[in-house]
Amino acid sequence: MKLNIDGLLVYFPYDYIYPEQYSYMLELKRTLDAKGHGVLEMPSGTGKTISLLSLIVAYQKAFPLEVTKLIYCSRTVPEIEKVVEELRKLMEFYCKQTGESNNFLALALSSRKNLCIHPEVSSLRFGKEVDGKCHSLTASYIRAQRHSDPNLPSCRFYEEFDSVGRQVPLPPGIYNLDDLKDFGRRKGWCPYYLARYSIMHANIVVYSYHYLLDPKIADLVSKELAKKSVVVFDEAHNIDNVCIDSMSVNITRRTLDRCQNNVDTLQNTISKIKETDAAKLKEEYRRLVEGLKEANVARETDVYLANPVLPDEILQEAVPGTIRTAEHFVGFLRRFMEYLKSRLRVHHVVQESTPQFLKDIFEKVCIDRKPLRFCAERLQSLLRTLEIADIADFSAVTLIANFATLVSTYSQGFTIIIEPFEDRTPTIANPVLHFSCMDPSIAIKPVFQRFQSVVITSGTLSPLDIYPRILDFRPVTMASFTMTLARTCLCPLIVGRGNDQVALSSKFETREDFAVIRNYGNLLLEMSAIVPDGIVAFFTSYMYMENIVASWYEQGILENIQRNKLIFIETPDAAETSMALEKYQEACENGRGAILLSVARGKVSEGIDFVHHFGRAVIMFGVPYVYTQSRILKARLEYLRDHFQIRENDFLTFDAMRHAAQCVGRAIRGKTDYGLMIFADKRYARADKRGKLPRWIQEHISDGSLNLTVDEAIQLSKHFLRQMAQPFRQEDQLGLSLLTLEQLESEEVLQKIAKIAHQT
Amino acid sequence: MDEEPERAKRWEGGYERTWEVLKEDESGSLKATVEDILFQSKRKRVIENHGQVRLGMMRHLYVLIDCSRSMEDQDLKPNRLASTLKLMEAFVDEYFDQNPISQVGIITTKNKRAEKLTDLAGNPKKHIAALKKAVDTLCVGEPSLYNSLNLAIQTLKHMPGHTSREILIILSSLTTCDPASIYELIKTLKSLKVRVSVIGLSAEVRVCTVLTRETGGSYHVILDESHFRELLMLHVKPPPASSSSECSLIRMGFPQHTIASLTDQGAKPSFSMSHLDNSSGPGLSLEGYFCPQCHAKYTELPVECKVCGLTLVLAPHLARSFHHLFPLQAFTESSVEELQEDRFCQACQGELKDKIIFTCPSCRSVFCVECDLFIHDSLHCCPCCIHSQSTS
């Protein structure tokens, strides 16, 4: 249907529209008009993706000069594929309606592992291996060498692309990863480089977060994207953690050992080259004297994405003399490494700020701040000069060099923690140096500064106001949308007591309490008898799950549960978990029924959807607080308090509740779906916890369902499940939660729609 | 429908939140809609049954009753099993009342096994006796959909093609314990044109959804006991026959009731053929129906002759099945405000309290919802039309 969104003609590829989609598009339009950033929360399964795509594509068509490109960031490959499929549907609809052929280019981009079509390289199993192998075939100096020695191996796809592919742009169309591969095979071009090249002139790019947020990759892939782009981060409830991870470095003894090897190799190569080709090293030296002027020029023209690792002022300086020659640099690296080794030889935990660290390193081994800053850049230059093909082997030394640059560049927002052993195994010495980023805004700042509009959206973003604070940006729109429902298809219940009135809680003090564990077991047992097909139960951590399950086993609860349903358990091992998931789904499918025990923050809670019968109930045992004894977390909390005025407790609760919401939200993936959401902890009843749940869940928690006993919860659930099993057809939704175009245009409905968005 | 089951004692009942029923709702979209939907479907049922469709009048129906552990649940009083069996008795009665030339068999499943309670037969008494006896069975273990469906297929597949083959499952458990993939069995059921319907006693189970969707049956889950009865009675009406089922002429015998002693003084009391296999019941009698083909004697009809296989029925039986083909027209629905005269239902003489009333299109009489349902479900003719016919 064709919609009129605030004066903009939007083609929407479906015959019906949810009221909240309409409302969402209105808000989105406002954000784009203001050329600002937005935070939008809309429940999963209400068609967020298609609303986003149809509005932005319409905007692009209407104002081709205002918005030139849509950059859609998603988290996993399947999600990327889903977005592309939606886009394909939209474009087909455009073609049918306007009769013109499609002139849009949209494509997905992923790692080499997912895109490589070279017969040998693509058969490798790990992403790193593929990258390394690819590099060893396609690096510029390798190819240069091949001119003199044609017998060297090459990648014919890359060669073909390089000689022909750049002149001919990718024809307009929608390309997912498989399409790109097909196209590449047909033409004999390398799909990966083709995609990387084509994103420059594509109208829509769909790729993973890391291509924008991780400084190392962003520098390679995304730095030339136009400023007038709209960036969308989907499923962005974890975006701060992604930012932090991309800037943090962990160094163990093993890293240092491998680094030692790397440095030895460098040394050998240098001495070899010196004998054969001394001119090359001289050339490099000359370049370094001139400084990084070139890079600087590029940055000024405002096409480049600022690299957070390397601030502007560095680029204006020349590489300091102490590390200009190759031998000196290698010696420098050695010294730095020895220093790190000595630091790892600690018996107690050390925590210090970056200035402290720099002072210490200056006193101990006389390493100045300035050369440290240039470490990463200098290493890259060296690797290039030495013509080392397989960069993958040098990951350890690259890591150390990156660390050196980061530690000397940022005096704030980072902390260094050296732990001699892990908390769980205090007897085994396993020293780790955590260089941890505490300020997610560092990584994402260039994105906000550069692009015209950045939209952060997810099903669970509540409380909305905390994201702008921790990411340090100013949004023009912040809105939370509810789900309009023709029938109440979600049933959140807070179970606070057992049948014997024992308060249920995963609080630290009551963790070992027998009565609580028994009551949790009872809850699961009784639920397993009344909920059909699949139940997903989330625990707060693997440890907690192990304890509880062991205790259930001893009490015979597991045996009783197994009479009703089969039990599957998520483990930290990915292969095991995916096997368990597969079997779980099979058991749900053939009527046996199954329970999946898993962990909040685990793989299952983040990426797996349990539609319809795969998840009729989600039980959240306890509040999934992050492990509060971790020193990294403590440092981060302190930082948040000092710099963003966010109290520790507020942040912890926010973090716990977003994960809880994420877990229970797994069960409802659309309006025809239904599911129970059981919060088994009395702390959920408190206003500060409840108030942080997304609005679409909150509004269905009635005062009566705040502190239920297990029995009461069972009664309510039984009733709910029976009601939901009554036949429900599309006609019942029409007019209420599903609108035709005529209905959408009526005054009354528009008034209702205005209430859906909740501005904050 | 004044036969609302007697309310259980307060302390026996589940948690009820009577205050929540009264919840006010500004947007008019959240609560009360489920009831609304139910009401609509009730109406729809009456309406959609009208229309000229071929119906499978000769039905072979197997009822599978779950007797697993979950049947001991006391949310239906006194427990699910007793309640189900009681309703089943009513169902069997009603079934034979409306479909005299059809047959029913009952299968129970528990402890991963299936066993036949009664074979396919056209005599309600035997079924009811078996159902009465089954009240005392112990409910243990899990049910097995696969085994019980398999057992039903064994018999149903030998039934002639012109009859409709049906299975009705009353499933209380939420799990099934199957020896093999049930999806294979569903394919078989589909190819044999067996229609499987399910009434769930607790919640919607995926495998049943697929089973009923694939075989063209219906799937319902009960809300409470009266809803259960309603759903069960839905299955009394013959389902539309699939267009691909064969047509054939059926030989039927119409024996007359004769008392042997009237014509032949020397006649001796004899056994009825249907009593041969079970020794209980009245034995010798003088009168009975004699098969026109082989003169075997039966005391009750309808029956399939044990000797020559002829279907023996009485003319009224056929007539009773007949009305399904020419159902009463749907009454027109209108708002109570439009009514100028006294607001009384013509049938029950009660005051019209609901907002919607129903008018018979031919005699313009007005009825309430309940009477409308009663007329369409049980009477199959408008009482006012009949009345005016007789007076004129």
mmCIF file of C-alpha atoms in Angstrom, chain A residues 430-575:
data_model
loop_
_atom_site.group_PDB
_atom_site.id
_atom_site.type_symbol
_atom_site.label_atom_id
_atom_site.label_comp_id
_atom_site.label_asym_id
_atom_site.label_seq_id
_atom_site.Cartn_x
_atom_site.Cartn_y
_atom_site.Cartn_z
ATOM 1 C CA ASN A 430 47.322 -17.146 35.260
ATOM 2 C CA PRO A 431 48.194 -13.479 35.145
ATOM 3 C CA VAL A 432 46.170 -11.288 32.826
ATOM 4 C CA LEU A 433 46.577 -7.649 31.982
ATOM 5 C CA HIS A 434 43.214 -6.127 31.212
ATOM 6 C CA PHE A 435 43.384 -2.888 29.379
ATOM 7 C CA SER A 436 39.775 -2.074 29.520
ATOM 8 C CA CYS A 437 37.762 0.656 27.960
ATOM 9 C CA MET A 438 35.174 2.102 30.260
ATOM 10 C CA ASP A 439 33.675 4.671 28.026
ATOM 11 C CA PRO A 440 31.686 3.301 25.102
ATOM 12 C CA SER A 441 31.370 6.763 23.651
ATOM 13 C CA ILE A 442 35.022 6.732 22.564
ATOM 14 C CA ALA A 443 34.443 4.107 19.933
ATOM 15 C CA ILE A 444 31.123 5.392 18.715
ATOM 16 C CA LYS A 445 31.883 9.096 18.797
ATOM 17 C CA PRO A 446 33.309 9.240 15.250
ATOM 18 C CA VAL A 447 30.121 7.627 13.979
ATOM 19 C CA PHE A 448 27.895 10.181 15.644
ATOM 20 C CA GLN A 449 30.071 13.034 14.545
ATOM 21 C CA ARG A 450 30.390 11.999 10.995
ATOM 22 C CA PHE A 451 27.032 10.755 9.898
ATOM 23 C CA GLN A 452 24.020 12.906 9.522
ATOM 24 C CA SER A 453 21.538 10.631 11.246
ATOM 25 C CA VAL A 454 22.213 7.666 13.471
ATOM 26 C CA VAL A 455 19.255 5.611 14.585
ATOM 27 C CA ILE A 456 19.542 3.210 17.469
ATOM 28 C CA THR A 457 16.696 0.755 17.646
ATOM 29 C CA SER A 458 15.793 -2.491 19.326
ATOM 30 C CA GLY A 459 12.946 -4.349 20.968
ATOM 31 C CA THR A 460 14.351 -3.663 24.384
ATOM 32 C CA LEU A 461 15.991 -0.311 24.963
ATOM 33 C CA SER A 462 14.318 0.774 28.188
ATOM 34 C CA PRO A 463 15.035 2.986 29.965
ATOM 35 C CA LEU A 464 15.644 5.028 26.859
ATOM 36 C CA ASP A 465 17.383 7.963 28.454
ATOM 37 C CA ILE A 466 20.355 5.952 29.629
ATOM 38 C CA TYR A 467 21.667 5.215 26.138
ATOM 39 C CA PRO A 468 22.264 8.838 25.145
ATOM 40 C CA ARG A 469 24.021 9.291 28.457
ATOM 41 C CA ILE A 470 26.434 6.413 28.240
ATOM 42 C CA LEU A 471 27.063 6.891 24.537
ATOM 43 C CA ASP A 472 27.359 10.634 24.969
ATOM 44 C CA PHE A 473 25.198 11.981 22.202
ATOM 45 C CA ARG A 474 22.139 14.122 21.899
ATOM 46 C CA PRO A 475 19.185 12.523 20.128
ATOM 47 C CA VAL A 476 16.438 14.555 18.537
ATOM 48 C CA THR A 477 13.849 11.820 18.976
ATOM 49 C CA MET A 478 13.509 9.250 21.680
ATOM 50 C CA ALA A 479 10.400 7.154 21.598
ATOM 51 C CA SER A 480 9.112 3.875 22.856
ATOM 52 C CA PHE A 481 6.259 2.170 21.040
ATOM 53 C CA THR A 482 3.818 -0.287 22.496
ATOM 54 C CA MET A 483 2.350 -3.260 20.783
ATOM 55 C CA THR A 484 -1.306 -2.847 19.901
ATOM 56 C CA LEU A 485 -2.985 -6.157 20.425
ATOM 57 C CA ALA A 486 -6.360 -7.591 19.574
ATOM 58 C CA ARG A 487 -5.855 -10.072 22.362
ATOM 59 C CA THR A 488 -3.415 -9.908 25.217
ATOM 60 C CA CYS A 489 -0.949 -12.369 23.886
ATOM 61 C CA LEU A 490 1.729 -11.905 26.481
ATOM 62 C CA CYS A 491 1.306 -12.687 30.112
ATOM 63 C CA PRO A 492 4.075 -11.421 32.360
ATOM 64 C CA LEU A 493 3.864 -12.818 35.879
ATOM 65 C CA ILE A 494 6.138 -12.047 38.783
ATOM 66 C CA VAL A 495 6.440 -15.035 41.063
ATOM 67 C CA GLY A 496 7.776 -13.840 44.376
ATOM 68 C CA ARG A 497 6.957 -16.669 46.750
ATOM 69 C CA GLY A 498 6.886 -20.398 46.819
ATOM 70 C CA ASN A 499 3.827 -22.292 47.965
ATOM 71 C CA ASP A 500 5.358 -22.333 51.428
ATOM 72 C CA GLN A 501 5.655 -18.529 51.358
ATOM 73 C CA VAL A 502 9.444 -18.622 51.119
ATOM 74 C CA ALA A 503 10.587 -15.551 49.223
ATOM 75 C CA LEU A 504 12.102 -16.507 45.871
ATOM 76 C CA SER A 505 15.247 -14.679 44.961
ATOM 77 C CA SER A 506 18.641 -15.293 43.410
ATOM 78 C CA LYS A 507 20.152 -12.850 45.857
ATOM 79 C CA PHE A 508 23.666 -13.710 46.880
ATOM 80 C CA GLU A 509 22.682 -14.434 50.484
ATOM 81 C CA THR A 510 19.964 -16.910 49.560
ATOM 82 C CA ARG A 511 21.815 -18.486 46.702
ATOM 83 C CA GLU A 512 22.584 -21.697 48.556
ATOM 84 C CA ASP A 513 19.276 -21.715 50.368
ATOM 85 C CA PHE A 514 17.681 -25.098 50.019
ATOM 86 C CA ALA A 515 14.143 -23.778 50.234
ATOM 87 C CA VAL A 516 14.625 -21.350 47.367
ATOM 88 C CA ILE A 517 16.153 -23.977 45.117
ATOM 89 C CA ARG A 518 13.367 -26.398 45.907
ATOM 90 C CA ASN A 519 10.740 -23.807 45.163
ATOM 91 C CA TYR A 520 12.391 -22.918 41.879
ATOM 92 C CA GLY A 521 12.302 -26.598 41.056
ATOM 93 C CA ASN A 522 8.670 -26.761 41.960
ATOM 94 C CA LEU A 523 7.882 -23.853 39.726
ATOM 95 C CA LEU A 524 9.563 -25.482 36.765
ATOM 96 C CA LEU A 525 7.944 -28.832 37.507
ATOM 97 C CA GLU A 526 4.457 -27.394 37.698
ATOM 98 C CA MET A 527 4.971 -25.281 34.622
ATOM 99 C CA SER A 528 6.216 -28.286 32.711
ATOM 100 C CA ALA A 529 2.903 -29.976 33.405
ATOM 101 C CA ILE A 530 0.716 -27.201 32.068
ATOM 102 C CA VAL A 531 2.675 -25.470 29.321
ATOM 103 C CA PRO A 532 2.555 -27.175 25.928
ATOM 104 C CA ASP A 533 5.611 -27.826 23.750
ATOM 105 C CA GLY A 534 8.629 -25.692 24.600
ATOM 106 C CA ILE A 535 9.706 -23.898 27.764
ATOM 107 C CA VAL A 536 12.881 -21.864 27.963
ATOM 108 C CA ALA A 537 14.324 -21.242 31.400
ATOM 109 C CA PHE A 538 17.068 -18.709 31.975
ATOM 110 C CA PHE A 539 19.458 -18.670 34.900
ATOM 111 C CA THR A 540 21.691 -15.826 35.932
ATOM 112 C CA SER A 541 24.967 -17.632 35.271
ATOM 113 C CA TYR A 542 26.442 -20.980 34.348
ATOM 114 C CA MET A 543 27.655 -21.481 37.892
ATOM 115 C CA TYR A 544 24.259 -20.828 39.351
ATOM 116 C CA MET A 545 22.633 -23.125 36.835
ATOM 117 C CA GLU A 546 25.059 -25.930 37.632
ATOM 118 C CA ASN A 547 24.420 -25.626 41.342
ATOM 119 C CA ILE A 548 20.681 -25.587 40.986
ATOM 120 C CA VAL A 549 20.467 -28.393 38.492
ATOM 121 C CA ALA A 550 22.718 -30.574 40.640
ATOM 122 C CA SER A 551 20.564 -29.890 43.617
ATOM 123 C CA TRP A 552 17.384 -30.621 41.661
ATOM 124 C CA TYR A 553 18.860 -33.879 40.616
ATOM 125 C CA GLU A 554 19.502 -34.877 44.196
ATOM 126 C CA GLN A 555 16.007 -33.936 45.221
ATOM 127 C CA GLY A 556 14.488 -35.953 42.396
ATOM 128 C CA ILE A 557 12.875 -32.913 40.837
ATOM 129 C CA LEU A 558 14.595 -33.446 37.513
ATOM 130 C CA GLU A 559 13.210 -36.937 37.279
ATOM 131 C CA ASN A 560 9.695 -35.645 37.790
ATOM 132 C CA ILE A 561 10.163 -32.937 35.219
ATOM 133 C CA GLN A 562 11.381 -35.467 32.718
ATOM 134 C CA ARG A 563 8.083 -37.247 32.906
ATOM 135 C CA ASN A 564 6.508 -34.188 31.359
ATOM 136 C CA LYS A 565 9.206 -32.877 29.109
ATOM 137 C CA LEU A 566 12.717 -33.579 27.956
ATOM 138 C CA ILE A 567 15.461 -31.378 29.357
ATOM 139 C CA PHE A 568 18.224 -29.728 27.349
ATOM 140 C CA ILE A 569 21.020 -27.606 28.727
ATOM 141 C CA GLU A 570 23.034 -24.814 27.181
ATOM 142 C CA THR A 571 26.770 -25.071 27.759
ATOM 143 C CA PRO A 572 29.575 -22.623 27.011
ATOM 144 C CA ASP A 573 30.559 -24.910 24.134
ATOM 145 C CA ALA A 574 28.960 -23.592 20.938
ATOM 146 C CA ALA A 575 28.789 -26.943 19.158
#
